[in-house]
PDB file of C-alpha atoms in Angstrom:
ATOM      1  CA  MET A 799     -48.172  15.913   7.476  1.00 93.00           C
ATOM      2  CA  ILE A 800     -45.769  17.127  10.171  1.00 96.00           C
ATOM      3  CA  LEU A 801     -44.424  15.492  13.320  1.00 97.00           C
ATOM      4  CA  LEU A 802     -44.451  17.604  16.486  1.00 98.00           C
ATOM      5  CA  LEU A 803     -42.452  16.762  19.616  1.00 97.00           C
ATOM      6  CA  ASP A 804     -42.386  17.686  23.300  1.00 97.00           C
ATOM      7  CA  VAL A 805     -39.182  16.234  24.751  1.00 96.00           C
ATOM      8  CA  GLY A 806     -39.272  16.463  28.536  1.00 93.00           C
ATOM      9  CA  ASN A 807     -37.016  15.128  31.244  1.00 90.00           C
ATOM     10  CA  THR A 808     -38.564  11.658  31.383  1.00 92.00           C
ATOM     11  CA  ARG A 809     -40.865  11.347  28.354  1.00 93.00           C
ATOM     12  CA  LEU A 810     -41.084  12.211  24.686  1.00 96.00           C
ATOM     13  CA  LYS A 811     -44.571  13.170  23.545  1.00 96.00           C
ATOM     14  CA  TRP A 812     -45.351  13.217  19.840  1.00 97.00           C
ATOM     15  CA  GLY A 813     -48.195  14.249  17.579  1.00 97.00           C
ATOM     16  CA  LEU A 814     -48.984  13.982  13.876  1.00 97.00           C
ATOM     17  CA  ARG A 815     -50.777  16.977  12.407  1.00 96.00           C
ATOM     18  CA  ASP A 816     -52.068  17.912   8.990  1.00 92.00           C
ATOM     19  CA  ALA A 817     -54.260  20.836   7.895  1.00 83.00           C
ATOM     20  CA  ASP A 818     -54.749  22.044  11.479  1.00 86.00           C
ATOM     21  CA  GLN A 819     -55.992  18.633  12.620  1.00 92.00           C
ATOM     22  CA  TRP A 820     -54.352  16.134  14.959  1.00 95.00           C
ATOM     23  CA  HIS A 821     -54.197  12.663  13.413  1.00 94.00           C
ATOM     24  CA  ALA A 822     -52.482  10.858  16.277  1.00 95.00           C
ATOM     25  CA  GLN A 823     -50.666  11.540  19.546  1.00 95.00           C
ATOM     26  CA  GLY A 824     -48.639   9.394  21.892  1.00 95.00           C
ATOM     27  CA  ALA A 825     -45.650   9.231  24.201  1.00 95.00           C
ATOM     28  CA  PHE A 826     -42.539   7.196  24.958  1.00 95.00           C
ATOM     29  CA  ALA A 827     -40.614   7.071  28.224  1.00 95.00           C
ATOM     30  CA  HIS A 828     -36.907   7.743  27.803  1.00 94.00           C
ATOM     31  CA  THR A 829     -36.268   4.280  29.240  1.00 94.00           C
ATOM     32  CA  GLU A 830     -38.232   2.664  26.398  1.00 92.00           C
ATOM     33  CA  VAL A 831     -37.190   1.826  22.883  1.00 91.00           C
ATOM     34  CA  TRP A 832     -38.733   4.552  20.742  1.00 93.00           C
ATOM     35  CA  THR A 833     -40.649   2.485  18.207  1.00 92.00           C
ATOM     36  CA  PHE A 834     -41.479   5.291  15.801  1.00 94.00           C
ATOM     37  CA  ASP A 835     -41.834   2.827  12.924  1.00 92.00           C
ATOM     38  CA  ALA A 836     -44.932   1.434  14.651  1.00 93.00           C
ATOM     39  CA  VAL A 837     -46.687   4.792  14.978  1.00 94.00           C
ATOM     40  CA  LEU A 838     -45.478   7.006  12.123  1.00 95.00           C
ATOM     41  CA  PRO A 839     -46.357   6.802   8.433  1.00 94.00           C
ATOM     42  CA  PRO A 840     -43.655   5.546   6.057  1.00 93.00           C
ATOM     43  CA  PRO A 841     -40.757   7.813   5.068  1.00 92.00           C
ATOM     44  CA  GLY A 842     -41.805  10.335   2.453  1.00 92.00           C
ATOM     45  CA  GLN A 843     -45.130  11.136   4.111  1.00 94.00           C
ATOM     46  CA  ILE A 844     -43.742  13.458   6.795  1.00 95.00           C
ATOM     47  CA  GLU A 845     -42.830  16.970   5.663  1.00 95.00           C
ATOM     48  CA  GLY A 846     -40.934  18.132   8.750  1.00 96.00           C
ATOM     49  CA  VAL A 847     -40.205  17.590  12.442  1.00 97.00           C
ATOM     50  CA  PHE A 848     -40.624  20.427  14.974  1.00 98.00           C
ATOM     51  CA  GLY A 849     -40.336  20.332  18.717  1.00 97.00           C
ATOM     52  CA  ALA A 850     -39.759  21.859  22.119  1.00 97.00           C
ATOM     53  CA  SER A 851     -36.988  20.364  24.213  1.00 95.00           C
ATOM     54  CA  VAL A 852     -35.537  20.874  27.689  1.00 92.00           C
ATOM     55  CA  VAL A 853     -33.078  17.971  27.503  1.00 92.00           C
ATOM     56  CA  SER A 854     -29.363  17.513  26.861  1.00 92.00           C
ATOM     57  CA  ALA A 855     -27.674  17.648  23.488  1.00 93.00           C
ATOM     58  CA  GLU A 856     -27.080  13.896  23.786  1.00 94.00           C
ATOM     59  CA  LEU A 857     -30.778  13.164  24.134  1.00 94.00           C
ATOM     60  CA  ARG A 858     -31.583  15.504  21.262  1.00 95.00           C
ATOM     61  CA  SER A 859     -29.124  13.477  19.186  1.00 95.00           C
ATOM     62  CA  ARG A 860     -30.976  10.310  20.154  1.00 95.00           C
ATOM     63  CA  VAL A 861     -34.199  11.914  18.905  1.00 96.00           C
ATOM     64  CA  ALA A 862     -32.541  12.873  15.620  1.00 96.00           C
ATOM     65  CA  ASP A 863     -31.016   9.405  15.159  1.00 96.00           C
ATOM     66  CA  SER A 864     -34.356   7.708  15.855  1.00 96.00           C
ATOM     67  CA  LEU A 865     -36.070   9.841  13.225  1.00 96.00           C
ATOM     68  CA  ALA A 866     -33.304   9.670  10.604  1.00 96.00           C
ATOM     69  CA  PRO A 867     -35.219   7.204   8.371  1.00 95.00           C
ATOM     70  CA  TRP A 868     -37.878   9.884   7.817  1.00 96.00           C
ATOM     71  CA  GLY A 869     -35.273  12.281   6.402  1.00 95.00           C
ATOM     72  CA  HIS A 870     -35.883  15.366   8.541  1.00 95.00           C
ATOM     73  CA  ALA A 871     -33.650  16.679  11.314  1.00 94.00           C
ATOM     74  CA  PRO A 872     -35.776  18.054  14.169  1.00 96.00           C
ATOM     75  CA  GLN A 873     -36.060  21.832  14.398  1.00 97.00           C
ATOM     76  CA  TRP A 874     -36.230  23.088  17.987  1.00 97.00           C
ATOM     77  CA  LEU A 875     -38.243  26.012  19.312  1.00 97.00           C
ATOM     78  CA  THR A 876     -36.193  28.843  20.821  1.00 95.00           C
ATOM     79  CA  PRO A 877     -37.937  31.280  23.174  1.00 97.00           C
ATOM     80  CA  THR A 878     -37.814  34.872  21.932  1.00 96.00           C
ATOM     81  CA  ARG A 879     -39.033  38.236  23.177  1.00 97.00           C
ATOM     82  CA  GLU A 880     -42.286  37.913  21.241  1.00 97.00           C
ATOM     83  CA  ALA A 881     -44.005  35.322  19.072  1.00 96.00           C
ATOM     84  CA  CYS A 882     -47.506  34.118  18.144  1.00 96.00           C
ATOM     85  CA  GLY A 883     -49.203  36.913  20.082  1.00 96.00           C
ATOM     86  CA  VAL A 884     -47.283  36.231  23.316  1.00 97.00           C
ATOM     87  CA  ARG A 885     -44.697  38.596  24.818  1.00 98.00           C
ATOM     88  CA  ASN A 886     -41.938  37.169  26.988  1.00 98.00           C
ATOM     89  CA  SER A 887     -41.046  39.188  30.110  1.00 97.00           C
ATOM     90  CA  TYR A 888     -38.103  37.044  31.177  1.00 97.00           C
ATOM     91  CA  GLU A 889     -34.981  39.144  31.807  1.00 96.00           C
ATOM     92  CA  ASN A 890     -33.221  36.963  29.243  1.00 97.00           C
ATOM     93  CA  PRO A 891     -35.982  35.585  26.981  1.00 96.00           C
ATOM     94  CA  ALA A 892     -33.804  32.724  25.723  1.00 94.00           C
ATOM     95  CA  GLN A 893     -33.445  31.357  29.267  1.00 96.00           C
ATOM     96  CA  LEU A 894     -37.149  30.555  29.508  1.00 97.00           C
ATOM     97  CA  GLY A 895     -37.688  26.839  29.014  1.00 96.00           C
ATOM     98  CA  ALA A 896     -38.897  25.983  25.530  1.00 97.00           C
ATOM     99  CA  ASP A 897     -41.653  23.838  27.030  1.00 96.00           C
ATOM    100  CA  ARG A 898     -42.946  26.758  29.109  1.00 97.00           C
ATOM    101  CA  TRP A 899     -42.810  29.043  26.060  1.00 98.00           C
ATOM    102  CA  ALA A 900     -44.726  26.522  23.959  1.00 98.00           C
ATOM    103  CA  ALA A 901     -47.344  26.057  26.689  1.00 97.00           C
ATOM    104  CA  LEU A 902     -47.860  29.828  26.897  1.00 98.00           C
ATOM    105  CA  ILE A 903     -48.283  30.012  23.117  1.00 97.00           C
ATOM    106  CA  GLY A 904     -50.720  27.111  23.284  1.00 97.00           C
ATOM    107  CA  ALA A 905     -52.726  28.774  26.062  1.00 97.00           C
ATOM    108  CA  HIS A 906     -52.945  32.024  24.105  1.00 96.00           C
ATOM    109  CA  ALA A 907     -54.078  30.129  21.005  1.00 95.00           C
ATOM    110  CA  HIS A 908     -56.821  28.480  23.067  1.00 93.00           C
ATOM    111  CA  GLY A 909     -58.110  31.969  23.900  1.00 91.00           C
ATOM    112  CA  ALA A 910     -57.470  31.391  27.574  1.00 87.00           C
ATOM    113  CA  ALA A 911     -55.783  34.669  28.622  1.00 87.00           C
ATOM    114  CA  PRO A 912     -55.808  35.907  31.302  1.00 95.00           C
ATOM    115  CA  CYS A 913     -54.814  32.649  32.890  1.00 96.00           C
ATOM    116  CA  LEU A 914     -52.379  30.637  34.916  1.00 97.00           C
ATOM    117  CA  VAL A 915     -50.528  28.119  32.738  1.00 97.00           C
ATOM    118  CA  VAL A 916     -49.504  25.082  34.757  1.00 97.00           C
ATOM    119  CA  THR A 917     -47.502  22.079  33.568  1.00 96.00           C
ATOM    120  CA  ALA A 918     -47.254  19.375  36.226  1.00 95.00           C
ATOM    121  CA  GLY A 919     -44.468  17.049  35.176  1.00 92.00           C
ATOM    122  CA  THR A 920     -41.013  16.236  36.543  1.00 91.00           C
ATOM    123  CA  ALA A 921     -41.040  19.867  37.595  1.00 95.00           C
ATOM    124  CA  THR A 922     -44.187  21.909  38.042  1.00 97.00           C
ATOM    125  CA  THR A 923     -44.185  25.259  36.240  1.00 97.00           C
ATOM    126  CA  ILE A 924     -46.774  27.909  37.115  1.00 98.00           C
ATOM    127  CA  ASP A 925     -46.836  30.878  34.732  1.00 98.00           C
ATOM    128  CA  VAL A 926     -48.953  34.039  34.552  1.00 97.00           C
ATOM    129  CA  LEU A 927     -50.324  35.079  31.147  1.00 97.00           C
ATOM    130  CA  ASP A 928     -52.251  38.347  31.192  1.00 95.00           C
ATOM    131  CA  ALA A 929     -55.162  39.466  29.022  1.00 94.00           C
ATOM    132  CA  GLU A 930     -52.813  41.165  26.537  1.00 94.00           C
ATOM    133  CA  GLY A 931     -50.823  37.986  25.979  1.00 96.00           C
ATOM    134  CA  VAL A 932     -47.893  39.061  28.152  1.00 97.00           C
ATOM    135  CA  PHE A 933     -46.107  36.366  30.120  1.00 97.00           C
ATOM    136  CA  ARG A 934     -45.558  38.218  33.399  1.00 96.00           C
ATOM    137  CA  GLY A 935     -43.438  35.606  35.160  1.00 97.00           C
ATOM    138  CA  GLY A 936     -43.823  32.353  36.988  1.00 97.00           C
ATOM    139  CA  LEU A 937     -42.546  29.658  39.312  1.00 97.00           C
ATOM    140  CA  ILE A 938     -40.667  26.379  38.973  1.00 97.00           C
ATOM    141  CA  ALA A 939     -41.194  23.818  41.745  1.00 96.00           C
ATOM    142  CA  PRO A 940     -40.346  20.130  42.149  1.00 95.00           C
ATOM    143  CA  GLY A 941     -43.051  17.926  40.727  1.00 94.00           C
ATOM    144  CA  VAL A 942     -45.046  15.405  42.735  1.00 91.00           C
ATOM    145  CA  ASP A 943     -42.690  12.481  42.114  1.00 89.00           C
ATOM    146  CA  LEU A 944     -39.598  14.589  42.840  1.00 91.00           C
ATOM    147  CA  MET A 945     -41.109  15.639  46.151  1.00 89.00           C
ATOM    148  CA  ARG A 946     -41.845  12.026  47.059  1.00 85.00           C
ATOM    149  CA  ARG A 947     -38.346  10.889  46.104  1.00 85.00           C
ATOM    150  CA  ALA A 948     -36.746  13.737  48.036  1.00 85.00           C
ATOM    151  CA  LEU A 949     -38.578  12.667  51.187  1.00 84.00           C
ATOM    152  CA  ALA A 950     -37.615   9.031  50.724  1.00 78.00           C
ATOM    153  CA  GLY A 951     -33.995   9.845  49.894  1.00 78.00           C
ATOM    154  CA  ASN A 952     -33.342  12.354  52.657  1.00 76.00           C
ATOM    155  CA  THR A 953     -35.228  10.968  55.642  1.00 75.00           C
ATOM    156  CA  ALA A 954     -34.544   7.752  57.478  1.00 66.00           C
ATOM    157  CA  GLN A 955     -38.066   6.453  57.960  1.00 72.00           C
ATOM    158  CA  LEU A 956     -40.212   7.819  55.132  1.00 73.00           C
ATOM    159  CA  PRO A 957     -40.734   5.263  52.359  1.00 74.00           C
ATOM    160  CA  LEU A 958     -41.023   5.733  48.609  1.00 77.00           C
ATOM    161  CA  ALA A 959     -44.468   4.198  48.331  1.00 74.00           C
ATOM    162  CA  ASP A 960     -47.663   4.916  46.442  1.00 81.00           C
ATOM    163  CA  GLY A 961     -50.328   6.323  48.740  1.00 78.00           C
ATOM    164  CA  ARG A 962     -54.035   6.869  48.306  1.00 82.00           C
ATOM    165  CA  VAL A 963     -55.816  10.118  47.583  1.00 84.00           C
ATOM    166  CA  ILE A 964     -57.698  10.612  50.826  1.00 84.00           C
ATOM    167  CA  ASP A 965     -58.840  13.668  52.788  1.00 89.00           C
ATOM    168  CA  LEU A 966     -57.270  12.803  56.146  1.00 92.00           C
ATOM    169  CA  PRO A 967     -54.409  10.308  55.811  1.00 88.00           C
ATOM    170  CA  THR A 968     -53.859   7.881  58.662  1.00 89.00           C
ATOM    171  CA  CYS A 969     -50.813   6.061  57.289  1.00 88.00           C
ATOM    172  CA  THR A 970     -47.414   7.311  56.150  1.00 85.00           C
ATOM    173  CA  ALA A 971     -47.701   6.480  52.443  1.00 86.00           C
ATOM    174  CA  ASP A 972     -51.025   8.319  52.191  1.00 89.00           C
ATOM    175  CA  ALA A 973     -49.652  11.243  54.220  1.00 90.00           C
ATOM    176  CA  ILE A 974     -46.713  11.643  51.825  1.00 88.00           C
ATOM    177  CA  THR A 975     -48.893  11.425  48.719  1.00 89.00           C
ATOM    178  CA  MET A 976     -51.398  13.957  49.993  1.00 91.00           C
ATOM    179  CA  GLY A 977     -48.703  16.265  51.366  1.00 92.00           C
ATOM    180  CA  CYS A 978     -47.036  16.433  47.958  1.00 92.00           C
ATOM    181  CA  LEU A 979     -50.332  16.931  46.104  1.00 95.00           C
ATOM    182  CA  HIS A 980     -51.510  19.659  48.488  1.00 95.00           C
ATOM    183  CA  ALA A 981     -48.147  21.411  48.148  1.00 96.00           C
ATOM    184  CA  GLN A 982     -48.697  21.529  44.379  1.00 96.00           C
ATOM    185  CA  ALA A 983     -52.301  22.704  44.668  1.00 97.00           C
ATOM    186  CA  GLY A 984     -51.380  25.319  47.260  1.00 96.00           C
ATOM    187  CA  ALA A 985     -48.624  26.817  45.121  1.00 97.00           C
ATOM    188  CA  ILE A 986     -50.963  26.976  42.129  1.00 97.00           C
ATOM    189  CA  GLU A 987     -53.774  28.590  44.114  1.00 97.00           C
ATOM    190  CA  ARG A 988     -51.410  31.196  45.592  1.00 96.00           C
ATOM    191  CA  MET A 989     -50.176  32.131  42.117  1.00 96.00           C
ATOM    192  CA  TYR A 990     -53.764  32.310  40.873  1.00 96.00           C
ATOM    193  CA  ARG A 991     -54.117  35.478  42.957  1.00 94.00           C
ATOM    194  CA  HIS A 992     -52.236  37.292  40.180  1.00 92.00           C
ATOM    195  CA  VAL A 993     -55.067  36.721  37.691  1.00 93.00           C
ATOM    196  CA  GLY A 994     -58.073  35.720  39.806  1.00 88.00           C
ATOM    197  CA  ASP A 995     -59.659  39.165  39.912  1.00 89.00           C
ATOM    198  CA  LEU A 996     -59.501  39.613  36.125  1.00 89.00           C
ATOM    199  CA  PRO A 997     -62.624  38.918  34.026  1.00 89.00           C
ATOM    200  CA  GLY A 998     -62.652  35.459  32.515  1.00 89.00           C
ATOM    201  CA  ALA A 999     -59.543  34.271  34.346  1.00 93.00           C
ATOM    202  CA  SER A1000     -58.870  30.553  34.603  1.00 92.00           C
ATOM    203  CA  CYS A1001     -56.132  28.039  35.292  1.00 96.00           C
ATOM    204  CA  LEU A1002     -54.955  25.755  32.494  1.00 97.00           C
ATOM    205  CA  LEU A1003     -53.505  22.529  33.872  1.00 97.00           C
ATOM    206  CA  ASN A1004     -51.605  19.915  31.908  1.00 95.00           C
ATOM    207  CA  GLY A1005     -48.865  17.353  32.482  1.00 93.00           C
ATOM    208  CA  GLY A1006     -48.558  13.867  33.901  1.00 90.00           C
ATOM    209  CA  ALA A1007     -49.687  14.798  37.422  1.00 93.00           C
ATOM    210  CA  ALA A1008     -52.546  17.058  36.306  1.00 95.00           C
ATOM    211  CA  SER A1009     -55.281  14.496  36.962  1.00 93.00           C
ATOM    212  CA  GLN A1010     -54.031  13.977  40.530  1.00 93.00           C
ATOM    213  CA  ILE A1011     -53.846  17.681  41.343  1.00 96.00           C
ATOM    214  CA  ALA A1012     -57.084  18.794  39.671  1.00 96.00           C
ATOM    215  CA  PRO A1013     -59.541  17.371  42.269  1.00 94.00           C
ATOM    216  CA  LEU A1014     -57.809  19.392  45.005  1.00 95.00           C
ATOM    217  CA  MET A1015     -58.050  22.725  43.233  1.00 94.00           C
ATOM    218  CA  GLY A1016     -60.368  25.509  44.365  1.00 92.00           C
ATOM    219  CA  VAL A1017     -60.014  27.828  41.351  1.00 94.00           C
ATOM    220  CA  PRO A1018     -61.606  27.806  37.852  1.00 92.00           C
ATOM    221  CA  LEU A1019     -59.782  25.047  36.033  1.00 93.00           C
ATOM    222  CA  ARG A1020     -59.370  23.640  32.531  1.00 94.00           C
ATOM    223  CA  LEU A1021     -57.517  20.394  31.905  1.00 95.00           C
ATOM    224  CA  ILE A1022     -55.858  20.465  28.482  1.00 93.00           C
ATOM    225  CA  ASP A1023     -53.849  17.462  27.334  1.00 88.00           C
ATOM    226  CA  ASN A1024     -50.581  18.129  25.519  1.00 91.00           C
ATOM    227  CA  LEU A1025     -50.694  21.917  25.763  1.00 96.00           C
ATOM    228  CA  VAL A1026     -47.008  22.056  24.841  1.00 97.00           C
ATOM    229  CA  LEU A1027     -47.663  20.192  21.588  1.00 97.00           C
ATOM    230  CA  ASP A1028     -50.492  22.638  20.851  1.00 97.00           C
ATOM    231  CA  GLY A1029     -48.034  25.504  21.263  1.00 97.00           C
ATOM    232  CA  VAL A1030     -45.431  23.836  19.054  1.00 98.00           C
ATOM    233  CA  ALA A1031     -48.110  23.418  16.370  1.00 97.00           C
ATOM    234  CA  VAL A1032     -49.009  27.124  16.523  1.00 97.00           C
ATOM    235  CA  ALA A1033     -45.353  28.162  16.468  1.00 97.00           C
ATOM    236  CA  GLN A1034     -44.693  25.993  13.420  1.00 96.00           C
ATOM    237  CA  ALA A1035     -47.759  27.306  11.588  1.00 94.00           C
ATOM    238  CA  GLN A1036     -46.705  30.919  12.254  1.00 94.00           C
ATOM    239  CA  GLY A1037     -43.106  30.446  11.128  1.00 91.00           C
ATOM    240  CA  CYS A1038     -41.342  30.587  14.501  1.00 89.00           C
ATOM    241  CA  PHE A1039     -38.808  27.870  13.600  1.00 86.00           C
ATOM    242  CA  ARG A1040     -36.867  29.885  11.033  1.00 68.00           C
TER     243      ARG A1040
END
């Protein structure tokens, strides 16, 4: 059994996998105590730890320290020019975020290309994967919560408050919530133009804000939980952590 990790800016997602099957998945906020002993099998039953990370060296060290009783230092995915049937068109392939790379690999493994690969988390990434498995490029935008906090922190009279999902807001909290969600949906739909005319094209949406954005979308859509973990699993199985 192997432990797979997706270490983002605010949360650590984990999954246990054996023989191409998920046995368990979960997540911890960085502000929580990571109680791995409550969710992982005893030491000796995990054969390795593999992950994608976009966090600091200090936080990676916290991950390693938390998993030390299981006897395996985490191995981290590094984006390359090509792996697992996906080709990376970034000018410097190593500068692509490991989470975006893993999500692209996961999307390709799901047989989704051509598609738009969207992860809606702290940041929202919107990436184009063509029918040949080539990552053509993509966008990085502030996520929903970052947009809300930016409005609250940089304007005198706009609150940081939870609003309702409503078609025509008539109060400030609702107006902020819907403005941020429509900004996300609009950016995704504009980028969908790059694949929308291709046969079988779709948009793959994952991340913490995916369920909020999905009802506003006007393009073919698939919600896939933990797409990054899926990509890490494929990369590990195909030897991309050497």
